[in-house]
């Protein structure tokens, strides 16, 4: 799932024709009610490293955070502790959690907001699916233009005829 979400962030971040060098720093955050790695940490911060030399700096600007409501809270801030405790027990501690709890209660009682949220959720899923297809087609077109794959291979991967794919390239 983390790869999928990261890919979607990258896809949405780059406009058509933009160079990958323009990708910005990104975070994928999971709030887990069970320990995803069984190490009893309150937070796992995942970044890429070189396996042969972990001291080698490799900052591709991607971080994945797994917050664990069941872990030890030694490695996280007080606000994060309060938030994870709220997720786990619904106990309200700290200013941030108080504001969050009020927002949750207001949302639960607002029928118009809930309907708008559901409409937005469906729309977002449609856009994600459309974006995935468009992004995949753009990537295939780039690979053909750069000579990395043949048009036959690209058309097959796009589930199109060669003629249809040629029209996309020439559009």
Coordinates of N, CA and C in Angstrom, one line a residue:
X1 N 0.8 -1.2 0.0 CA 0.0 0.0 0.0 C 0.8 1.3 0.0
X2 N 2.0 1.2 0.7 CA 2.8 2.4 0.8 C 3.3 2.8 -0.6
X3 N 3.7 1.8 -1.4 CA 4.2 2.1 -2.8 C 3.1 2.7 -3.6
X4 N 1.8 2.2 -3.5 CA 0.7 2.7 -4.2 C 0.5 4.2 -3.9
X5 N 0.4 4.5 -2.6 CA 0.1 5.8 -2.2 C 1.3 6.8 -2.6
X6 N 2.5 6.3 -2.4 CA 3.6 7.2 -2.8 C 3.6 7.4 -4.3
X7 N 3.2 6.4 -5.1 CA 3.1 6.6 -6.6 C 2.0 7.5 -6.9
X8 N 0.9 7.5 -6.2 CA -0.2 8.4 -6.5 C 0.2 9.9 -6.2
X9 N 0.9 10.0 -5.1 CA 1.4 11.4 -4.7 C 2.3 11.9 -5.8
X10 N 3.3 11.1 -6.2 CA 4.2 11.5 -7.3 C 3.5 11.8 -8.6
X11 N 2.5 11.0 -8.9 CA 1.7 11.1 -10.2 C 1.0 12.5 -10.2
X12 N 0.4 12.8 -9.0 CA -0.4 14.0 -8.9 C 0.5 15.2 -8.8
X13 N 1.7 15.0 -8.3 CA 2.6 16.1 -8.1 C 3.2 16.7 -9.4
X14 N 3.4 15.8 -10.3 CA 4.0 16.2 -11.6 C 2.9 16.4 -12.7
X15 N 3.0 17.6 -13.2 CA 2.1 17.9 -14.3 C 2.7 17.3 -15.6
X16 N 1.8 17.1 -16.6 CA 2.3 16.5 -17.8 C 3.5 17.2 -18.4
X17 N 4.5 16.4 -18.7 CA 5.7 16.9 -19.3 C 6.8 17.4 -18.3
X18 N 6.4 17.5 -17.0 CA 7.4 17.9 -16.0 C 8.5 16.9 -15.8
X19 N 9.6 17.3 -15.4 CA 10.7 16.4 -15.2 C 10.6 15.9 -13.7
X20 N 11.0 14.6 -13.5 CA 10.9 14.0 -12.2 C 11.7 14.8 -11.2
X21 N 12.7 15.5 -11.6 CA 13.6 16.3 -10.7 C 12.7 17.3 -9.9
X22 N 11.5 17.6 -10.4 CA 10.7 18.6 -9.8 C 9.8 18.0 -8.6
X23 N 9.9 16.7 -8.4 CA 9.2 16.1 -7.3 C 9.6 16.7 -6.0
X24 N 8.6 17.0 -5.2 CA 8.8 17.6 -3.9 C 8.9 16.6 -2.8
X25 N 9.3 17.0 -1.6 CA 9.4 16.1 -0.5 C 8.0 15.6 -0.2
X26 N 7.8 14.3 0.2 CA 6.5 13.8 0.5 C 6.5 12.8 1.6
X27 N 5.4 12.7 2.3 CA 5.2 11.8 3.4 C 3.9 11.0 3.2
X28 N 4.0 9.7 3.5 CA 2.9 8.9 3.5 C 2.7 8.5 5.0
X29 N 1.6 8.7 5.6 CA 1.4 8.5 7.0 C 0.3 7.5 7.2
X30 N 0.6 6.4 8.0 CA -0.3 5.4 8.4 C -0.5 5.5 9.9
X31 N -1.8 5.5 10.3 CA -2.1 5.4 11.7 C -2.6 3.9 11.9
X32 N -1.8 3.2 12.7 CA -2.1 1.7 12.9 C -2.5 1.4 14.3
X33 N -3.6 0.6 14.4 CA -4.0 0.2 15.7 C -3.5 -1.2 16.1
X34 N -2.5 -1.6 15.4 CA -1.7 -2.8 15.7 C -0.3 -2.5 15.3
X35 N 0.7 -3.2 15.9 CA 2.1 -2.9 15.6 C 2.5 -3.5 14.2
X36 N 2.7 -2.7 13.2 CA 3.0 -3.3 11.9 C 4.3 -4.0 11.8
X37 N 5.2 -3.8 12.7 CA 6.6 -4.4 12.6 C 6.9 -5.2 13.8
X38 N 6.0 -5.3 14.8 CA 6.3 -6.0 16.1 C 7.6 -5.6 16.8
X39 N 7.9 -4.3 16.8 CA 9.1 -3.8 17.5 C 8.7 -2.9 18.7
X40 N 7.4 -2.7 18.9 CA 6.9 -1.9 20.0 C 7.3 -0.4 20.0
X41 N 7.4 0.1 18.8 CA 7.7 1.5 18.6 C 6.4 2.3 18.4
X42 N 6.4 3.5 18.9 CA 5.2 4.4 18.7 C 5.2 5.0 17.2
X43 N 6.4 5.1 16.7 CA 6.5 5.6 15.3 C 7.7 4.9 14.6
X44 N 7.4 4.5 13.4 CA 8.5 3.9 12.5 C 8.6 4.9 11.3
X45 N 9.8 5.5 11.2 CA 10.1 6.4 10.1 C 10.9 5.7 9.0
X46 N 10.3 5.5 7.9 CA 11.0 4.7 6.8 C 11.5 5.6 5.7
X47 N 12.8 5.5 5.4 CA 13.4 6.2 4.3 C 14.2 5.3 3.5
X48 N 14.6 5.6 2.3 CA 15.5 4.7 1.5 C 16.9 4.8 2.0
X49 N 17.6 3.7 2.0 CA 19.0 3.7 2.3 C 19.7 2.7 1.4
X50 N 21.0 2.9 1.3 CA 21.9 1.9 0.5 C 22.1 0.8 1.4
X51 N 21.8 -0.4 1.0 CA 22.0 -1.6 1.9 C 23.5 -1.9 2.1
X52 N 24.3 -1.6 1.1 CA 25.7 -1.9 1.3 C 26.5 -0.9 2.2
X53 N 26.0 0.3 2.2 CA 26.6 1.3 3.1 C 25.5 2.2 3.6
X54 N 25.0 1.9 4.8 CA 23.9 2.7 5.3 C 24.3 4.2 5.7
X55 N 25.6 4.5 5.7 CA 26.0 5.9 5.9 C 25.9 6.7 4.6
X56 N 25.7 6.1 3.5 CA 25.7 6.8 2.2 C 24.4 7.6 2.2
X57 N 24.5 8.9 2.0 CA 23.3 9.8 2.0 C 22.5 9.5 0.7
X58 N 21.3 9.1 0.9 CA 20.4 8.9 -0.3 C 19.0 9.5 0.1
X59 N 18.9 10.7 -0.2 CA 17.6 11.4 0.1 C 16.8 11.6 -1.1
X60 N 15.9 10.7 -1.4 CA 15.0 10.8 -2.5 C 13.7 11.6 -2.1
X61 N 13.7 12.2 -0.9 CA 12.6 13.1 -0.5 C 11.3 12.3 -0.1
X62 N 11.4 11.0 0.1 CA 10.2 10.3 0.5 C 10.4 9.7 1.9
X63 N 9.4 9.9 2.7 CA 9.3 9.3 4.0 C 8.0 8.7 4.2
X64 N 8.0 7.5 4.8 CA 6.8 6.8 5.2 C 6.8 6.7 6.7
X65 N 5.7 7.1 7.3 CA 5.6 7.1 8.8 C 4.5 6.1 9.2
X66 N 4.8 5.2 10.0 CA 3.8 4.3 10.6 C 3.7 4.7 12.1
X67 N 2.5 5.3 12.5 CA 2.3 5.5 13.9 C 1.5 4.3 14.4
X68 N 1.9 3.9 15.6 CA 1.4 2.7 16.2 C 0.7 3.0 17.6
X69 N -0.6 2.8 17.7 CA -1.3 3.2 18.9 C -1.0 2.2 20.0
X70 N -0.4 1.1 19.7 CA -0.1 0.1 20.8 C 1.4 0.1 21.2
X71 N 2.2 0.9 20.6 CA 3.7 0.9 20.8 C 4.1 1.8 22.0
X72 N 5.3 1.7 22.3 CA 5.9 2.5 23.3 C 6.0 3.9 22.7
X73 N 5.7 4.9 23.5 CA 5.7 6.3 23.0 C 6.9 7.1 23.3
X74 N 8.0 6.4 23.5 CA 9.3 7.0 23.9 C 9.9 7.9 22.7
X75 N 9.6 7.5 21.5 CA 10.2 8.2 20.4 C 9.3 9.2 19.6
X76 N 8.2 9.6 20.3 CA 7.3 10.6 19.6 C 7.0 11.7 20.6
X77 N 6.5 12.8 20.0 CA 6.2 14.0 20.7 C 4.9 13.8 21.6
X78 N 4.8 14.8 22.5 CA 3.6 14.7 23.4 C 2.3 14.8 22.6
X79 N 2.3 15.7 21.6 CA 1.1 15.8 20.7 C 0.8 14.5 20.0
X80 N 1.8 13.9 19.5 CA 1.6 12.6 18.8 C 1.1 11.5 19.8
X81 N 1.6 11.5 21.0 CA 1.2 10.6 22.1 C -0.3 10.8 22.4
X82 N -0.7 12.1 22.5 CA -2.1 12.4 22.8 C -3.0 12.0 21.7
X83 N -2.5 12.2 20.4 CA -3.3 11.8 19.3 C -3.5 10.3 19.2
X84 N -2.4 9.5 19.4 CA -2.5 8.1 19.3 C -3.3 7.5 20.4
X85 N -3.2 8.1 21.6 CA -4.1 7.7 22.7 C -5.6 8.0 22.4
X86 N -5.8 9.1 21.7 CA -7.2 9.4 21.3 C -7.7 8.4 20.4
X87 N -6.9 8.0 19.4 CA -7.3 7.0 18.4 C -7.7 5.7 19.2
X88 N -6.8 5.3 20.1 CA -7.0 4.1 20.8 C -8.1 4.1 21.9
X89 N -8.2 5.2 22.6 CA -9.2 5.2 23.8 C -10.3 6.3 23.7
X90 N -10.2 7.2 22.8 CA -11.1 8.3 22.7 C -10.9 9.3 23.8
X91 N -9.8 9.2 24.5 CA -9.5 10.1 25.6 C -9.0 11.4 25.0
X92 N -9.5 12.6 25.5 CA -9.1 13.9 24.9 C -8.1 14.5 25.9
X93 N -6.9 14.6 25.4 CA -5.8 15.3 26.1 C -5.1 16.2 25.1
X94 N -4.8 17.4 25.5 CA -4.0 18.4 24.7 C -4.8 19.2 23.8
X95 N -4.3 20.3 23.4 CA -5.1 21.3 22.6 C -5.4 20.7 21.2
X96 N -4.4 20.1 20.5 CA -4.7 19.5 19.2 C -5.8 18.5 19.2
X97 N -5.8 17.6 20.2 CA -6.8 16.5 20.2 C -8.1 17.1 20.6
X98 N -8.2 18.2 21.4 CA -9.4 18.8 21.7 C -10.1 19.4 20.5
X99 N -9.2 20.1 19.7 CA -9.7 20.7 18.4 C -10.2 19.5 17.4
X100 N -9.4 18.5 17.4 CA -9.7 17.4 16.5 C -11.1 16.7 17.0
X101 N -11.2 16.5 18.3 CA -12.4 15.9 18.8 C -13.6 16.7 18.5
X102 N -13.5 18.1 18.6 CA -14.6 19.0 18.3 C -15.0 18.9 16.8
X103 N -14.0 18.8 16.0 CA -14.2 18.7 14.5 C -14.9 17.4 14.2
X104 N -14.5 16.3 14.8 CA -15.1 15.0 14.6 C -16.5 15.0 15.0
X105 N -16.8 15.6 16.2 CA -18.2 15.6 16.7 C -19.1 16.5 15.7
X106 N -18.6 17.6 15.3 CA -19.3 18.5 14.4 C -19.6 17.7 13.1
X107 N -18.6 17.0 12.6 CA -18.8 16.3 11.3 C -19.8 15.2 11.4
X108 N -19.8 14.5 12.6 CA -20.7 13.4 12.8 C -22.2 13.9 12.8
X109 N -22.4 15.1 13.2 CA -23.8 15.6 13.3 C -24.2 16.5 12.1
X110 N -23.3 16.6 11.1 CA -23.6 17.5 10.0 C -24.0 16.6 8.8
X111 N -25.3 16.4 8.5 CA -25.7 15.6 7.4 C -25.2 16.1 6.0
X112 N -25.2 17.4 5.9 CA -24.8 18.0 4.6 C -23.3 17.8 4.4
X113 N -22.5 17.9 5.4 CA -21.1 17.6 5.3 C -20.8 16.2 5.0
X114 N -21.5 15.2 5.6 CA -21.3 13.8 5.4 C -21.7 13.5 3.9
X115 N -22.8 14.1 3.4 CA -23.1 13.8 2.0 C -22.1 14.4 1.1
X116 N -21.6 15.6 1.4 CA -20.5 16.2 0.6 C -19.2 15.3 0.6
X117 N -18.9 14.8 1.8 CA -17.7 13.9 2.0 C -17.9 12.7 1.1
X118 N -19.0 12.0 1.2 CA -19.2 10.8 0.4 C -19.1 11.1 -1.1
X119 N -19.7 12.2 -1.6 CA -19.6 12.7 -3.0 C -18.1 12.9 -3.3
X120 N -17.4 13.6 -2.5 CA -16.0 13.9 -2.7 C -15.2 12.6 -2.7
X121 N -15.5 11.7 -1.9 CA -14.7 10.4 -1.8 C -14.9 9.6 -3.1
X122 N -16.1 9.6 -3.6 CA -16.4 8.9 -4.9 C -15.7 9.6 -6.1
X123 N -15.7 10.9 -6.0 CA -15.0 11.7 -7.1 C -13.5 11.5 -7.0
X124 N -13.0 11.5 -5.8 CA -11.5 11.3 -5.7 C -11.1 9.9 -6.2
X125 N -11.9 8.9 -5.9 CA -11.6 7.5 -6.4 C -11.6 7.5 -8.0
X126 N -12.6 8.2 -8.5 CA -12.7 8.3 -10.0 C -11.5 9.0 -10.6
X127 N -11.1 10.1 -9.9 CA -9.9 10.8 -10.4 C -8.6 10.0 -10.2
X128 N -8.5 9.3 -9.2 CA -7.3 8.4 -9.0 C -7.2 7.4 -10.1
X129 N -8.4 6.8 -10.4 CA -8.4 5.8 -11.5 C -8.0 6.4 -12.8
X130 N -8.6 7.6 -13.1 CA -8.3 8.3 -14.3 C -6.8 8.7 -14.4
X131 N -6.3 9.2 -13.3 CA -4.9 9.6 -13.2 C -4.0 8.5 -13.4
X132 N -4.3 7.3 -12.8 CA -3.4 6.2 -13.0 C -3.3 5.8 -14.5
X133 N -4.5 5.8 -15.2 CA -4.5 5.4 -16.6 C -3.7 6.5 -17.4
X134 N -4.0 7.8 -17.1 CA -3.3 8.8 -17.9 C -1.8 8.8 -17.6
X135 N -1.4 8.6 -16.4 CA 0.0 8.6 -16.0 C 0.7 7.4 -16.6
X136 N 0.0 6.3 -16.7 CA 0.6 5.1 -17.3 C 0.8 5.3 -18.8
X137 N -0.2 5.9 -19.5 CA -0.1 6.2 -20.9 C 1.0 7.2 -21.2
X138 N 1.1 8.3 -20.3 CA 2.2 9.2 -20.5 C 3.6 8.6 -20.3
X139 N 3.7 7.7 -19.4 CA 5.0 7.0 -19.1 C 5.3 6.1 -20.3
X140 N 4.3 5.4 -20.9 CA 4.6 4.6 -22.0 C 5.0 5.4 -23.3
X141 N 4.3 6.5 -23.5 CA 4.6 7.4 -24.6 C 6.1 7.9 -24.4
X142 N 6.5 8.3 -23.2 CA 7.8 8.7 -23.0 C 8.8 7.6 -23.3
X143 N 8.5 6.4 -22.8 CA 9.4 5.3 -23.1 C 9.6 5.0 -24.6
X144 N 8.5 5.2 -25.3 CA 8.6 5.0 -26.8 C 9.5 6.1 -27.4
X145 N 9.2 7.3 -27.0 CA 9.9 8.5 -27.6 C 11.4 8.4 -27.3
X146 N 11.7 7.9 -26.1 CA 13.1 7.8 -25.7 C 13.8 6.6 -26.3
X147 N 13.0 5.7 -26.9 CA 13.6 4.5 -27.5 C 13.8 3.4 -26.6
X148 N 13.2 3.4 -25.4 CA 13.4 2.4 -24.4 C 12.6 1.2 -24.7
X149 N 11.4 1.4 -25.3 CA 10.5 0.2 -25.7 C 10.0 0.5 -27.1
X150 N 9.5 -0.5 -27.7 CA 8.9 -0.4 -29.1 C 7.5 0.0 -28.9
X151 N 6.9 0.6 -30.0 CA 5.5 1.0 -30.0 C 4.6 -0.2 -29.8
X152 N 5.0 -1.4 -30.4 CA 4.3 -2.6 -30.2 C 4.1 -3.0 -28.8
X153 N 5.2 -2.9 -28.0 CA 5.2 -3.3 -26.6 C 4.3 -2.3 -25.8
X154 N 4.5 -1.0 -26.1 CA 3.8 0.0 -25.4 C 2.3 -0.1 -25.7
X155 N 1.9 -0.4 -26.9 CA 0.5 -0.5 -27.3 C -0.1 -1.7 -26.5
X156 N 0.6 -2.8 -26.5 CA 0.2 -4.0 -25.8 C 0.0 -3.7 -24.3
X157 N 0.9 -3.1 -23.7 CA 0.8 -2.7 -22.2 C -0.3 -1.8 -22.0
X158 N -0.7 -0.9 -22.9 CA -1.8 0.0 -22.8 C -3.1 -0.6 -23.2
X159 N -3.0 -1.8 -23.6 CA -4.2 -2.6 -24.1 C -4.9 -1.8 -25.2
X160 N -4.1 -1.4 -26.2 CA -4.6 -0.7 -27.4 C -4.0 -1.3 -28.6
X161 N -4.6 -0.9 -29.7 CA -3.9 -1.3 -31.0 C -2.7 -0.4 -31.2
X162 N -1.8 -0.8 -32.1 CA -0.7 0.0 -32.4 C -1.1 1.3 -33.1
X163 N -2.2 1.3 -33.9 CA -2.7 2.5 -34.5 C -3.2 3.5 -33.5
X164 N -4.0 3.0 -32.5 CA -4.5 3.9 -31.5 C -3.4 4.5 -30.7
X165 N -2.4 3.7 -30.4 CA -1.2 4.3 -29.6 C -0.5 5.3 -30.4
X166 N -0.3 5.0 -31.7 CA 0.4 6.0 -32.6 C -0.3 7.4 -32.6
X167 N -1.7 7.3 -32.5 CA -2.4 8.5 -32.5 C -2.2 9.3 -31.2
X168 N -2.0 8.6 -30.1 CA -1.7 9.3 -28.8 C -0.3 9.9 -28.9
X169 N 0.6 9.3 -29.5 CA 2.0 9.8 -29.6 C 2.0 11.1 -30.5
X170 N 1.2 11.1 -31.5 CA 1.2 12.2 -32.5 C 0.2 13.3 -32.1
X171 N -0.5 13.1 -31.0 CA -1.5 14.1 -30.6 C -0.9 15.3 -30.0

